Coordinates of C-alpha atoms and ligand atoms in Angstrom, one line a residue:
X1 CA -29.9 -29.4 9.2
X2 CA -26.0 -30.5 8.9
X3 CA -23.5 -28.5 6.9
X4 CA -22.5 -30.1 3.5
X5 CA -19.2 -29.9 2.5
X6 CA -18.5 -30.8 -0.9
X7 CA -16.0 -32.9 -2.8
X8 CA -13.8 -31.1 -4.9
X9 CA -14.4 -32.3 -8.2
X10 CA -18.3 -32.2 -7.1
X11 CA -18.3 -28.7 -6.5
X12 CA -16.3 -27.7 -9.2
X13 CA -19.0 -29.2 -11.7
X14 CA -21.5 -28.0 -9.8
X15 CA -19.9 -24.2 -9.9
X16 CA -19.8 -24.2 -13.3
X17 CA -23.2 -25.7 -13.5
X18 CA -24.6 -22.7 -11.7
X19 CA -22.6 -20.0 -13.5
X20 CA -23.8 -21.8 -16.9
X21 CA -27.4 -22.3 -16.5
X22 CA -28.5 -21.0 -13.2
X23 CA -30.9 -23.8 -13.0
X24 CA -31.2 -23.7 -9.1
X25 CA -33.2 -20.1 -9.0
X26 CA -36.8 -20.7 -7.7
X27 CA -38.4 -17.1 -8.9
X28 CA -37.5 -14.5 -11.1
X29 CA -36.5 -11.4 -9.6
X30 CA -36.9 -7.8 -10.7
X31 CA -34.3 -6.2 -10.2
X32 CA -33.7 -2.6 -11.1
X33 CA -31.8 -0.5 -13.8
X34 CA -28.4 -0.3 -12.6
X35 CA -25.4 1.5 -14.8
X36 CA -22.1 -0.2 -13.9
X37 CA -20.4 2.8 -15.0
X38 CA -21.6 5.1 -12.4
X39 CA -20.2 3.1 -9.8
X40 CA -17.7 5.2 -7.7
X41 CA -14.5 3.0 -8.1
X42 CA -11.1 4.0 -7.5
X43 CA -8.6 3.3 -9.3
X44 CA -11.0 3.5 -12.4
X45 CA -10.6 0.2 -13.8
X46 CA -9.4 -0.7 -17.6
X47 CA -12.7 -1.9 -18.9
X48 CA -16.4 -1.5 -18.0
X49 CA -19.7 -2.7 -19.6
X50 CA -22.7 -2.4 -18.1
X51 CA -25.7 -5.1 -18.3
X52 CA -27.8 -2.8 -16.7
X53 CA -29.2 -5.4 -14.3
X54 CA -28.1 -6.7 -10.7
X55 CA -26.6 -9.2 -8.4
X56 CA -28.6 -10.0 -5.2
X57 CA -25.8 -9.9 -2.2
X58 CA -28.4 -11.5 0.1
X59 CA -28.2 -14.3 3.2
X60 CA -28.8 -17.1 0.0
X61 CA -25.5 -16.2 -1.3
X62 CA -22.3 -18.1 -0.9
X63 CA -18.4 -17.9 -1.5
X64 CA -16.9 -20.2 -3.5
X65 CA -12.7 -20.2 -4.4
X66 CA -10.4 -22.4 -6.9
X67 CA -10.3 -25.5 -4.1
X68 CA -6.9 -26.3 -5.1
X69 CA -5.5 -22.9 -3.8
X70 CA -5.5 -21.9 -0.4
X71 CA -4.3 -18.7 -0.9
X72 CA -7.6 -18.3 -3.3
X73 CA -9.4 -19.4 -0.2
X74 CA -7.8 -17.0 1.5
X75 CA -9.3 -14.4 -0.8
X76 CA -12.8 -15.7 -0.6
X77 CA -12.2 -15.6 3.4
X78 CA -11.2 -12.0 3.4
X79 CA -14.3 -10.7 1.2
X80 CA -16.6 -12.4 3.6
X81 CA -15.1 -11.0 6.6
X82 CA -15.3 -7.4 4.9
X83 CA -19.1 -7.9 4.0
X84 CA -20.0 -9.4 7.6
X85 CA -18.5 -5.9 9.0
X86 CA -19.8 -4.2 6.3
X87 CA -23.6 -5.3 6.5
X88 CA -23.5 -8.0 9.3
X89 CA -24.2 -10.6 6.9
X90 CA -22.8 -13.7 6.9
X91 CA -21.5 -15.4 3.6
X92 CA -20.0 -19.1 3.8
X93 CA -16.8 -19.8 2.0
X94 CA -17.1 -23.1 0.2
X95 CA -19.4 -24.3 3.0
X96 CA -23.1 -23.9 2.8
X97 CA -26.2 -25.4 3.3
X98 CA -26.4 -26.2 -0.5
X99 CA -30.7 -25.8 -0.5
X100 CA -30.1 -22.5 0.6
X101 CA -27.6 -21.3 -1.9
X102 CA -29.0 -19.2 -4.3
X103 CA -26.7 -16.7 -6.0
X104 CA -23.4 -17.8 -5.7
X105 CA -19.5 -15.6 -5.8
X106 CA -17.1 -17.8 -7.4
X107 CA -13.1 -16.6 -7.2
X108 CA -11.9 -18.5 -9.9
X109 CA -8.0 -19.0 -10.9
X110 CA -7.7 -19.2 -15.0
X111 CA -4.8 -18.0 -17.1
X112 CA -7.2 -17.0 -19.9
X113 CA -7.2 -12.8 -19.1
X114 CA -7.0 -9.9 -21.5
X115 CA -3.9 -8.7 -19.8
X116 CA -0.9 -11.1 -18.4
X117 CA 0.2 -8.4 -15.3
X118 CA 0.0 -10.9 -12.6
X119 CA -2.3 -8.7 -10.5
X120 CA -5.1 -8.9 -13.4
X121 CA -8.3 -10.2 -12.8
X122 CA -11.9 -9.9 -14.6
X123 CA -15.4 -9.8 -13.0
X124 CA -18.6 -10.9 -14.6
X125 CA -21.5 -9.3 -12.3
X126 CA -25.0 -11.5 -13.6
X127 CA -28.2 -11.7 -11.8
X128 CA -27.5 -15.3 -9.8
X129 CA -23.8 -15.7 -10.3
X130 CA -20.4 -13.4 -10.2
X131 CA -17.4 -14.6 -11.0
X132 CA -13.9 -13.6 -10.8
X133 CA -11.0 -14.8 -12.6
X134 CA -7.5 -14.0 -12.3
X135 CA -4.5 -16.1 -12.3
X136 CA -3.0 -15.3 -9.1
X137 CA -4.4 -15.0 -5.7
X138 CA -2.7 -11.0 -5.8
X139 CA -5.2 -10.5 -8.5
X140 CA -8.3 -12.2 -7.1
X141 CA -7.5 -9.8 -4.0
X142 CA -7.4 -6.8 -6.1
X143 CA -11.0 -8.2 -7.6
X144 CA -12.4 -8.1 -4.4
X145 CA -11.7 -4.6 -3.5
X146 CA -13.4 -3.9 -6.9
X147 CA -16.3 -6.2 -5.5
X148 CA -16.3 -4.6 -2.4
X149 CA -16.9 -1.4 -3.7
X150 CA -19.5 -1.8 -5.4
X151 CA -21.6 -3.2 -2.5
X152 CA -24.2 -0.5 -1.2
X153 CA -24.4 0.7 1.9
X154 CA -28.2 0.1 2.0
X155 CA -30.0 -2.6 1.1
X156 CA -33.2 -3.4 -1.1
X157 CA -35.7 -4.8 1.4
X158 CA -38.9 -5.1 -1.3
X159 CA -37.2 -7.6 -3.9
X160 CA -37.7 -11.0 -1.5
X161 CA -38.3 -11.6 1.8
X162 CA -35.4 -10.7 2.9
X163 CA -32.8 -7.7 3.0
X164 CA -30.1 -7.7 -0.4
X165 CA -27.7 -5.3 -1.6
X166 CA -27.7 -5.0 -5.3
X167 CA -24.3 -4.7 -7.4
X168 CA -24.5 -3.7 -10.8
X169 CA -24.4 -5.7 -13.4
X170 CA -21.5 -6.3 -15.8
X171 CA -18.4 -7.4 -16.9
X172 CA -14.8 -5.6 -16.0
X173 CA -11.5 -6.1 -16.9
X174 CA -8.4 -5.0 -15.3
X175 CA -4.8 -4.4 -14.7
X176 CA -2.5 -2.5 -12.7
X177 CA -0.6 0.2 -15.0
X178 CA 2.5 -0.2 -12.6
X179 CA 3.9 -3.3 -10.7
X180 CA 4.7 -1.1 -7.8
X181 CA 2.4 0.7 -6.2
X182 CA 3.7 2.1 -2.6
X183 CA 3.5 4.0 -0.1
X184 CA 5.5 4.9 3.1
X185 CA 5.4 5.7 6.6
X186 CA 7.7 7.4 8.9
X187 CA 8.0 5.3 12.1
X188 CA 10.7 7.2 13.5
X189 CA 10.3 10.8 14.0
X190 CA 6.8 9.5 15.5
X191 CA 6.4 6.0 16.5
X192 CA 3.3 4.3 15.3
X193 CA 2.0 1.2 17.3
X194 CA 1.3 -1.9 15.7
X195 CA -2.7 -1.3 15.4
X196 CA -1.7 1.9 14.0
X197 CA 0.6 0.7 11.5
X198 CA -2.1 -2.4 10.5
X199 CA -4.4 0.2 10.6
X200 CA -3.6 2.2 7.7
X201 CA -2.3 -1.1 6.0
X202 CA -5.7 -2.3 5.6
X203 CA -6.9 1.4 4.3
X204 CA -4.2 1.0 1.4
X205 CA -5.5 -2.4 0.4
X206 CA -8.6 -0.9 -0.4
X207 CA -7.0 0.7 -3.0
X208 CA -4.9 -2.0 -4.7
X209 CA -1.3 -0.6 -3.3
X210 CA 0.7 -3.8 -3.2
X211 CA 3.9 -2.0 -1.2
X212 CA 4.6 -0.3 2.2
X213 CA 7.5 0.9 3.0
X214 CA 8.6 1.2 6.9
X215 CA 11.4 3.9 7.2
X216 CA 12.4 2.3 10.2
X217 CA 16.0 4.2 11.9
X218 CA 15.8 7.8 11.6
X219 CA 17.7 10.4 13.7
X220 CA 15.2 10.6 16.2
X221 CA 14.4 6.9 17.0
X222 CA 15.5 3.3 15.8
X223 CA 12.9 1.2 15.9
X224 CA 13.3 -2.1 15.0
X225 CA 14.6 -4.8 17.7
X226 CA 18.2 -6.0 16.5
X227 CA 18.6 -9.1 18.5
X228 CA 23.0 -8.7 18.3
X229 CA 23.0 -5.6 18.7
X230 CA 20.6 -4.7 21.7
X231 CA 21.3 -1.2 22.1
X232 CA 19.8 0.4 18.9
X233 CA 16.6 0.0 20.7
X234 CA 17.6 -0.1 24.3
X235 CA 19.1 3.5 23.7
X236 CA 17.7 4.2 20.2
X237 CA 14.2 3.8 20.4
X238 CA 13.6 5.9 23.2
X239 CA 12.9 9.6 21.7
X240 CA 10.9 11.2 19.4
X241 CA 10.4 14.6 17.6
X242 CA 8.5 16.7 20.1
X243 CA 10.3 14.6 23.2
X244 CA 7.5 11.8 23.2
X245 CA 8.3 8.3 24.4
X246 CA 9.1 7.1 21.4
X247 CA 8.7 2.9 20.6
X248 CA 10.3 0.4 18.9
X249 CA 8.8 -3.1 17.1
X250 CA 10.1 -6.4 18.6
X251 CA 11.1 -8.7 15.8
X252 CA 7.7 -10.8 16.5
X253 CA 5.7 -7.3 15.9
X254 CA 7.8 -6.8 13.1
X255 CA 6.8 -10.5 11.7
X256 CA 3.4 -9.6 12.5
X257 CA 2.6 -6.5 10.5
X258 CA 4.5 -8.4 7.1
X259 CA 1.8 -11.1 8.3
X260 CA -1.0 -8.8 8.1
X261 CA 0.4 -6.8 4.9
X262 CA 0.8 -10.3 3.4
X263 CA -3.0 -11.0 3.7
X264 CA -3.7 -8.0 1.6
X265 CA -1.3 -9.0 -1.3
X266 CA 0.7 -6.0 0.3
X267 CA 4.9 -6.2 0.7
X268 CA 6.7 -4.6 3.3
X269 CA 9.7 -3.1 2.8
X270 CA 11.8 -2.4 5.5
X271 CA 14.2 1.0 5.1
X272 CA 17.6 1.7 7.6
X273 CA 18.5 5.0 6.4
X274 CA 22.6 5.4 5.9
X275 CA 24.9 7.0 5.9
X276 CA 23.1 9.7 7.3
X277 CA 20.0 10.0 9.0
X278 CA 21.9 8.0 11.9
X279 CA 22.0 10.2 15.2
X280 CA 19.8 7.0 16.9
X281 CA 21.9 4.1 16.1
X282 CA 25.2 6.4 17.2
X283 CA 23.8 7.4 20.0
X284 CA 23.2 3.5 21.0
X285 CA 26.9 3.0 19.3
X286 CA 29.0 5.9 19.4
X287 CA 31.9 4.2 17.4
X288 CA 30.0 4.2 14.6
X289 CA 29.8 8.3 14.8
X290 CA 31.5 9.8 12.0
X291 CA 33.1 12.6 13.7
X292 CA 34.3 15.1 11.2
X293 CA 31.0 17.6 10.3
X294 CA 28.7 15.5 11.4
X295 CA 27.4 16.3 15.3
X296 CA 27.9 14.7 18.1
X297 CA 25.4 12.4 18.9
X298 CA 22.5 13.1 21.6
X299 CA 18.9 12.5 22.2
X300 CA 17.3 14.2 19.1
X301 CA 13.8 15.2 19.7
X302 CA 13.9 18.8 16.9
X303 CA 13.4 18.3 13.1
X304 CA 16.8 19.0 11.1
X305 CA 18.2 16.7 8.8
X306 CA 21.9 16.2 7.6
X307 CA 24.0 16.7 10.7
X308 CA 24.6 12.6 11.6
X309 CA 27.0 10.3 10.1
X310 CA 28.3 6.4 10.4
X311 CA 32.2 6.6 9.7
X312 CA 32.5 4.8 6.2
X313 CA 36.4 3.8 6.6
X314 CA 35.5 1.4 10.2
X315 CA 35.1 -2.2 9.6
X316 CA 33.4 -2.6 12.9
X317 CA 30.4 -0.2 10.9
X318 CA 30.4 -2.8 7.9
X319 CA 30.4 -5.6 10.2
X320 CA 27.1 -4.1 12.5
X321 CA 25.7 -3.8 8.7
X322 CA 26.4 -6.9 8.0
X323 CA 23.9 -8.3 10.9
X324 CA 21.3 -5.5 10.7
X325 CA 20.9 -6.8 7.4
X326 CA 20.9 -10.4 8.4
X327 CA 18.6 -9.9 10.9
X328 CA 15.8 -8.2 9.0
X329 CA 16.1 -10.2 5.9
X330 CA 15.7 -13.2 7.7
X331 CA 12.3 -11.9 8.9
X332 CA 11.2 -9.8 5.8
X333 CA 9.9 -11.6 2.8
X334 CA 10.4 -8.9 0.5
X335 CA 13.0 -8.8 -2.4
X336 CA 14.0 -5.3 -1.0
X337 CA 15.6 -3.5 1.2
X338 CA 15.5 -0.1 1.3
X339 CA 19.2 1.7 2.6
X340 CA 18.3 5.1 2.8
X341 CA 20.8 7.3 1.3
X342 CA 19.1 10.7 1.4
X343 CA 20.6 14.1 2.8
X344 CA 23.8 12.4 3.8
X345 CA 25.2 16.4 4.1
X346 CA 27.6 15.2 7.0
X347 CA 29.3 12.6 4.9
X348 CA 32.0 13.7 2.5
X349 CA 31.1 13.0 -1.1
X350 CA 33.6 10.3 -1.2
X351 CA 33.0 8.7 1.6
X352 CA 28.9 7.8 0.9
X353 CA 30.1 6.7 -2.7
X354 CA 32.6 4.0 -1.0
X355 CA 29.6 3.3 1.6
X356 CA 26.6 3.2 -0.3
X357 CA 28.8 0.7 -2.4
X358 CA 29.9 -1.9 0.1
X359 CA 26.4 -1.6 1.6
X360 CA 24.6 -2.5 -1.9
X361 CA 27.1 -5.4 -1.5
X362 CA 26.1 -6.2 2.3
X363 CA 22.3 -5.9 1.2
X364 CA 23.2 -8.4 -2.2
X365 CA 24.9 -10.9 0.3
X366 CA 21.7 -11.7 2.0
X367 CA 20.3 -12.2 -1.1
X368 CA 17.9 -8.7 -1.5
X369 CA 17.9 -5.9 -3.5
X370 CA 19.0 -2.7 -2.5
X371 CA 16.1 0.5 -2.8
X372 CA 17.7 3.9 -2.6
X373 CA 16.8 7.8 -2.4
X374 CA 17.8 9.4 -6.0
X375 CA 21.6 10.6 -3.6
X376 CA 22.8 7.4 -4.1
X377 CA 23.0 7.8 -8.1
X378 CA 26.5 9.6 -7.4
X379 CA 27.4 5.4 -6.1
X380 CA 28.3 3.1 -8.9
X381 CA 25.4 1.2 -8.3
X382 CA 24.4 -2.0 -9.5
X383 CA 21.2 -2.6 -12.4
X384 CA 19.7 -4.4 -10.0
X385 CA 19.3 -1.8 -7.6
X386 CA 16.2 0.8 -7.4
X387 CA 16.1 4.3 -7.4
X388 CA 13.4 6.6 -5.7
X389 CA 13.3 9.7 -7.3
X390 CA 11.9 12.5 -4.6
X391 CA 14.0 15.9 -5.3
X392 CA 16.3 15.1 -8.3
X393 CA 15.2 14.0 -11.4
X394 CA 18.7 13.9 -13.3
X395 CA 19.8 11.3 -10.6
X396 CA 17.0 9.1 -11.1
X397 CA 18.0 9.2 -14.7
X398 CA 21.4 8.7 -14.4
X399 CA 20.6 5.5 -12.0
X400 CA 18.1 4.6 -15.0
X401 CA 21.1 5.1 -17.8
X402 CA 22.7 2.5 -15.5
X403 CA 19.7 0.1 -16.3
X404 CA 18.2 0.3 -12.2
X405 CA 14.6 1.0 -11.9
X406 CA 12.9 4.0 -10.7
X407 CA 10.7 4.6 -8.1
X408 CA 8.9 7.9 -9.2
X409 CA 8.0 9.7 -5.4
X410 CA 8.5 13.6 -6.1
X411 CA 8.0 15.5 -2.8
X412 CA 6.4 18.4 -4.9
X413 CA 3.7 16.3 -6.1
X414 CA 3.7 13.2 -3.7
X415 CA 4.9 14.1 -0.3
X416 CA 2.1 13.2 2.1
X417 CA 3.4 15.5 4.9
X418 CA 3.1 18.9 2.2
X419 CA 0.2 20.7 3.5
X420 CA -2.8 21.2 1.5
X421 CA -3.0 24.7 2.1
X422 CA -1.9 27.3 4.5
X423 CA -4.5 26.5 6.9
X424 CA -3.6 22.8 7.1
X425 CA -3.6 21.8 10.5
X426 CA -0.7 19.3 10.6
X427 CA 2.5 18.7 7.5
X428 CA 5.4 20.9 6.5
X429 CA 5.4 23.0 3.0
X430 CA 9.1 23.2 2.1
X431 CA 8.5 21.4 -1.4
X432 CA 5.3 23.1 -1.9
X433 CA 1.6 22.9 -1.0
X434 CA -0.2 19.8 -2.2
X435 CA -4.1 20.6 -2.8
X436 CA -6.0 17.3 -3.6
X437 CA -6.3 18.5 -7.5
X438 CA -2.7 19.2 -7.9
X439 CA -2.1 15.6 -6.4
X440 CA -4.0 13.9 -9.2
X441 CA -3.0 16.0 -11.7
X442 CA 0.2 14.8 -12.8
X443 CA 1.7 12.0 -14.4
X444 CA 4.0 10.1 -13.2
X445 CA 5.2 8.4 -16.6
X446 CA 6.5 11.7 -18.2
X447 CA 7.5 13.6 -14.6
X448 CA 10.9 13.1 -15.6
X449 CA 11.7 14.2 -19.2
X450 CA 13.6 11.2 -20.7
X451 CA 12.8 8.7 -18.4
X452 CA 11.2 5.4 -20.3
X453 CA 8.1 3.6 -19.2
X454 CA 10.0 0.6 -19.1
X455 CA 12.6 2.1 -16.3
X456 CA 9.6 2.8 -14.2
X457 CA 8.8 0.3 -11.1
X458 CA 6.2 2.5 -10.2
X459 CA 4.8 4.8 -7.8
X460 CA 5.2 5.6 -4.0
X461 CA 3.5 8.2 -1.5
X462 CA 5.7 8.5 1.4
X463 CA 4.6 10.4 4.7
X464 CA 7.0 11.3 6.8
X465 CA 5.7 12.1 10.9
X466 CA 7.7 15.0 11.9
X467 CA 4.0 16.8 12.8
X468 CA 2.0 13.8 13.0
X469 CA 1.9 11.0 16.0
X470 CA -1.5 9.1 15.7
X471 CA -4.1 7.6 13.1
X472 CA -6.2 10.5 13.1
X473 CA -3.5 13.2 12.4
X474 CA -1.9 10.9 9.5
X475 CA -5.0 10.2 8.1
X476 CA -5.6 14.0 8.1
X477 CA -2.7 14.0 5.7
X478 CA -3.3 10.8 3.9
X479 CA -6.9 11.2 2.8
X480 CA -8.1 11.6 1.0
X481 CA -4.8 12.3 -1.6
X482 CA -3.4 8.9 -1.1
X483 CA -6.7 7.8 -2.6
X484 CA -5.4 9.7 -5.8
X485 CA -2.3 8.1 -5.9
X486 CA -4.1 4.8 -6.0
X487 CA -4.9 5.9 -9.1
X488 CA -2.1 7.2 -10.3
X489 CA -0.7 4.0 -9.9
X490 CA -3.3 1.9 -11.6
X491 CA -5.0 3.6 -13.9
X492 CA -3.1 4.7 -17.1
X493 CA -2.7 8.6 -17.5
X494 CA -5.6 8.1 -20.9
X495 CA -7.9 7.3 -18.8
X496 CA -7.5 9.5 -15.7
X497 CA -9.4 12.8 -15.6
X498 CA -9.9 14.9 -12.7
X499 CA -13.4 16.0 -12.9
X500 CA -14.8 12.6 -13.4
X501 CA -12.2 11.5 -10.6
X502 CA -13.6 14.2 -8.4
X503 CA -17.1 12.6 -8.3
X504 CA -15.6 9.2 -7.1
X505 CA -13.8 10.5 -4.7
X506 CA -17.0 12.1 -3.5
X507 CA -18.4 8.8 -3.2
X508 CA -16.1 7.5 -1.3
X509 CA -17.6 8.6 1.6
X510 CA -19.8 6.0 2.7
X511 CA -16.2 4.1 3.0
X512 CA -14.4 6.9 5.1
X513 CA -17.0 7.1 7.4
X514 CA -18.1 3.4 7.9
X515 CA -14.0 2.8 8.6
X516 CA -14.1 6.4 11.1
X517 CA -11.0 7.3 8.7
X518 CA -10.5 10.9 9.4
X519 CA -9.8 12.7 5.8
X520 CA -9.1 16.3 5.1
X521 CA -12.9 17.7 3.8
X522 CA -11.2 19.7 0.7
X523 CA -13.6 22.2 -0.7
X524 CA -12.6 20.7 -4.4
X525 CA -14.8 18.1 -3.7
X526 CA -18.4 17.6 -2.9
X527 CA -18.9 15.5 -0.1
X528 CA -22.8 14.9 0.0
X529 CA -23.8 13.3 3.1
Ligands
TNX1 C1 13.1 15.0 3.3 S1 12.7 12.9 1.4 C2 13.5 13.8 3.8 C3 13.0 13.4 5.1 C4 12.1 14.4 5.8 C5 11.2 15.0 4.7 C6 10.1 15.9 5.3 C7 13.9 12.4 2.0 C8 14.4 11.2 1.3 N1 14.3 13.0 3.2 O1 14.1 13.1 6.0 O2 11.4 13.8 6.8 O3 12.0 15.6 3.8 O4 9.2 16.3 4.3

């Protein structure tokens, strides 16, 4: 039997003729009482009602996306790939046989949502048809995930002849509650390969981040090829805490992973730290070494922080900037750049105000905007430059007096790396211990007293690898909290309540396991198996 590809306009009308009358079903099927509401989704979503009935995910269903948008395609590409690993069945994307079609997915773009966030998107889950709208191809993706997780894990096999996997019916509608919703990992005091990296990239999508942060150059390693200046990685990327090999990512890997993050409507954001934080790239370059209190730079394999320093008065350090900055702009997409800032304790005062002010300048020049730990408040920074608030609050609200935008990452409530508990097998506990509960329950819109909704960006969950080298250990620290900050991010603070989380989080397990993500088993939760 050949394959039928459709005209556009042809398909189109005959989309909507589906969706409309469902004409082309052959025999009624019974499906059970379903209860959208039960379904374990995370982050909750805005809106759900419940029709009570099903959707048939079965070999007679097909994908269909707005033709006109290949990034929509994209979309529709993705959510079949996910459900052939997921159930090893195979759902055409605006190819089918057309006699076999009987239940069709339809990604739709339309400008006509309750919300205008550009990541908003609606789902109406009937008996023969679903289809999801949103205006961008960001908020079709974020649909999906939706979609995805509300696919079983096991099928019906007594409603036809064949296996399906029954969705509940219904219609939702949602929107993020934040435009930014991150989360970062430390590359340098453990290097992560490429797979690794992708790895958890892929686990964050599931859970509607849209940002990951790469803190790239730490004391310990550099590791990001800079094609002019060869050293930082020659020298710089060969160490790690605990004396491991270390690594570094060749501007092609680099280009890779912003591929891969790009697929899942996720935006990488690369971070040199500066001032301080610098022992790597002084170690490659030792006339960019401070001197003064900072150390003398050496192979750093321990864990302390605030002893390394670029001199701030050289022009040869401005003009190294000036291509590092070049260099990874030209191959990152995003409208940041992340310069660090933090613990800059071998840096006088006025020397990493004059710095972190010609660097803002370096970063403008090559046309980003600059992202910054709550330090460089004490800078005359620019409005267009972000904040990240993680140990000072009055700095993120003087940068916010200022008119920049806050990135709201407390270590006390957000730090990945804090230990759950004292037993916790891997993470450090000098901000505090971070049981799953006391992750979710906080709000990140009134964590800083003063602080307006409107100076918010959003939300990031950095994890920094001073006690962590593979998947499995960060995973131990990422899940299943980072799952909670998912929602955090998403889900407004009215509609977020731990107990009722607690039981979604539960039921996340089918996912954990199916994806061999390792998670912390937290006795706050009931895992059923
Ligand atoms: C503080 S948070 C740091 C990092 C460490 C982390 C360990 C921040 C901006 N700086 O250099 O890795 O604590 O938890």
């Amino acid at each position: 039997m050949k394959t039928y590809v459709f005209p556009k306009s042809f398909l189109m009308g005959c989309v909507t003729i589906l969706i409309l009358s469902c004409s082309k079903i052959p025999k009624k099927i019974e499906y059970p009482e379903t209860d959208l509401r039960n379904a374990s989704l995370i982050p909750k979503p805005l809106k759900v009602v419940p029709t009570n009935s099903a959707f048939g995910l079965d070999a007679k269903t097909a994908i269909y996306t707005a033709q006109t948008d290949s990034e929509f395609e994209k979309v529709g590409q993705f959510l079949a790939s996910k459900i052939a690993f997921q159930l090893d069945l195979t759902v055409p994307v605006n190819t089918a046989e057309s006699e076999t079609v009987e239940r069709i997915i339809f990604i739709n773009r339309t400008e006509t949502l309750d919300s205008d966030a550009p990541e908003a998107y609606q789902l109406y889950i009937k008996n023969d048809s679903i289809l999801l709208n949103a205006r961008s191809a960001a908020g079709a993706f974020r649909g999906v995930q939706t979609l995805r997780q509300l696919i079983p894990e096991q099928s019906n096999d007594t409603l036809t002849t064949q296996p399906m996997w029954l969705i509940p019916s219904g219609k939702i509608d949602d929107a993020p509650n934040f435009e930014y919703r991150g989360a970062m990992l430390d590359v340098a005091r453990h290097f992560f390969t490429v797979d690794q990296v992708k790895r958890y990239i892929d686990q964050l999508a599931y859970y509607k981040f849209n940002a990951f942060h790469m803190h790239l150059t730490d004391d310990q390693g550099w590791r990001l090829e800079i094609k002019s200046w060869p050293k930082l990685t020659e020298v710089g990327a060969q160490s790690e805490v605990g004396g491991g090999p270390g690594g570094f990512y060749t501007q092609e890997e680099f280009k890779d992973i912003v591929a891969y993050a790009a697929e899942r409507h996720i935006e990488v954001i690369p971070e040199v730290d500066m001032p301080g934080h610098t022992n790597a790239a002084n170690l490659s370059y030792p006339i960019f070494h401070a001197k003064g209190k900072a150390e003398t730079p050496r192979v750093r394999t321990d864990m302390k922080v605030g002893y390394s320093s670029f001199d701030a008065y050289k022009d040869t350090v401005y003009a190294f900037l000036d291509d590092v900055v070049r260099e990874i702009s030209e191959i990152s997409p995003s409208p940041y750049f992340h310069i660090g800032g933090d613990e800059s304790h071998a840096t006088p005062k006025k020397d990493y105000i004059h710095f972190i002010e010609k660097v803002e300048k370096i970063v403008q020049k090559h046309g980003k905007r600059s992202i910054g730990w709550n330090e460089i408040a004490q800078a005359d920074i620019s409005p267009s430059t972000v904040g990240q608030l993680w140990n000072e609050p009055e700095s993120a609200l003087k940068a916010a007096e200022r008119g920049s935008k806050i990135i709201i990452s407390p270590a006390k409530k957000i730090y990945l790396d804090m230990k759950y508990d004292t037993l916790s097998k891997h993470g450090l506990n000098w901000a505090a211990y971070i049981p799953v509960d006391d992750a979710y329950n906080w709000d990140p819109e009134t964590y800083v007293k003063g602080l307006p909704k409107e100076s918010i960006l959003g939300i990031e969950a950095p994890l920094w690898s001073e006690t962590i080298s593979n998947s499995e250990e960060l995973e131990y620290l990422a899940f299943p909290r980072v799952i909670g900050y998912a929602e955090l991010g998403w889900t407004p603070a009215e509609q977020r309540d731990w107990e009722d989380y607690k039981s979604r989080l539960a039921g996340q397990l089918p996912y954990l396991q199916r994806n061999n993500i390792n998670f912390y088993r937290s006795p706050l939760v009931v895992w059923e198996e």
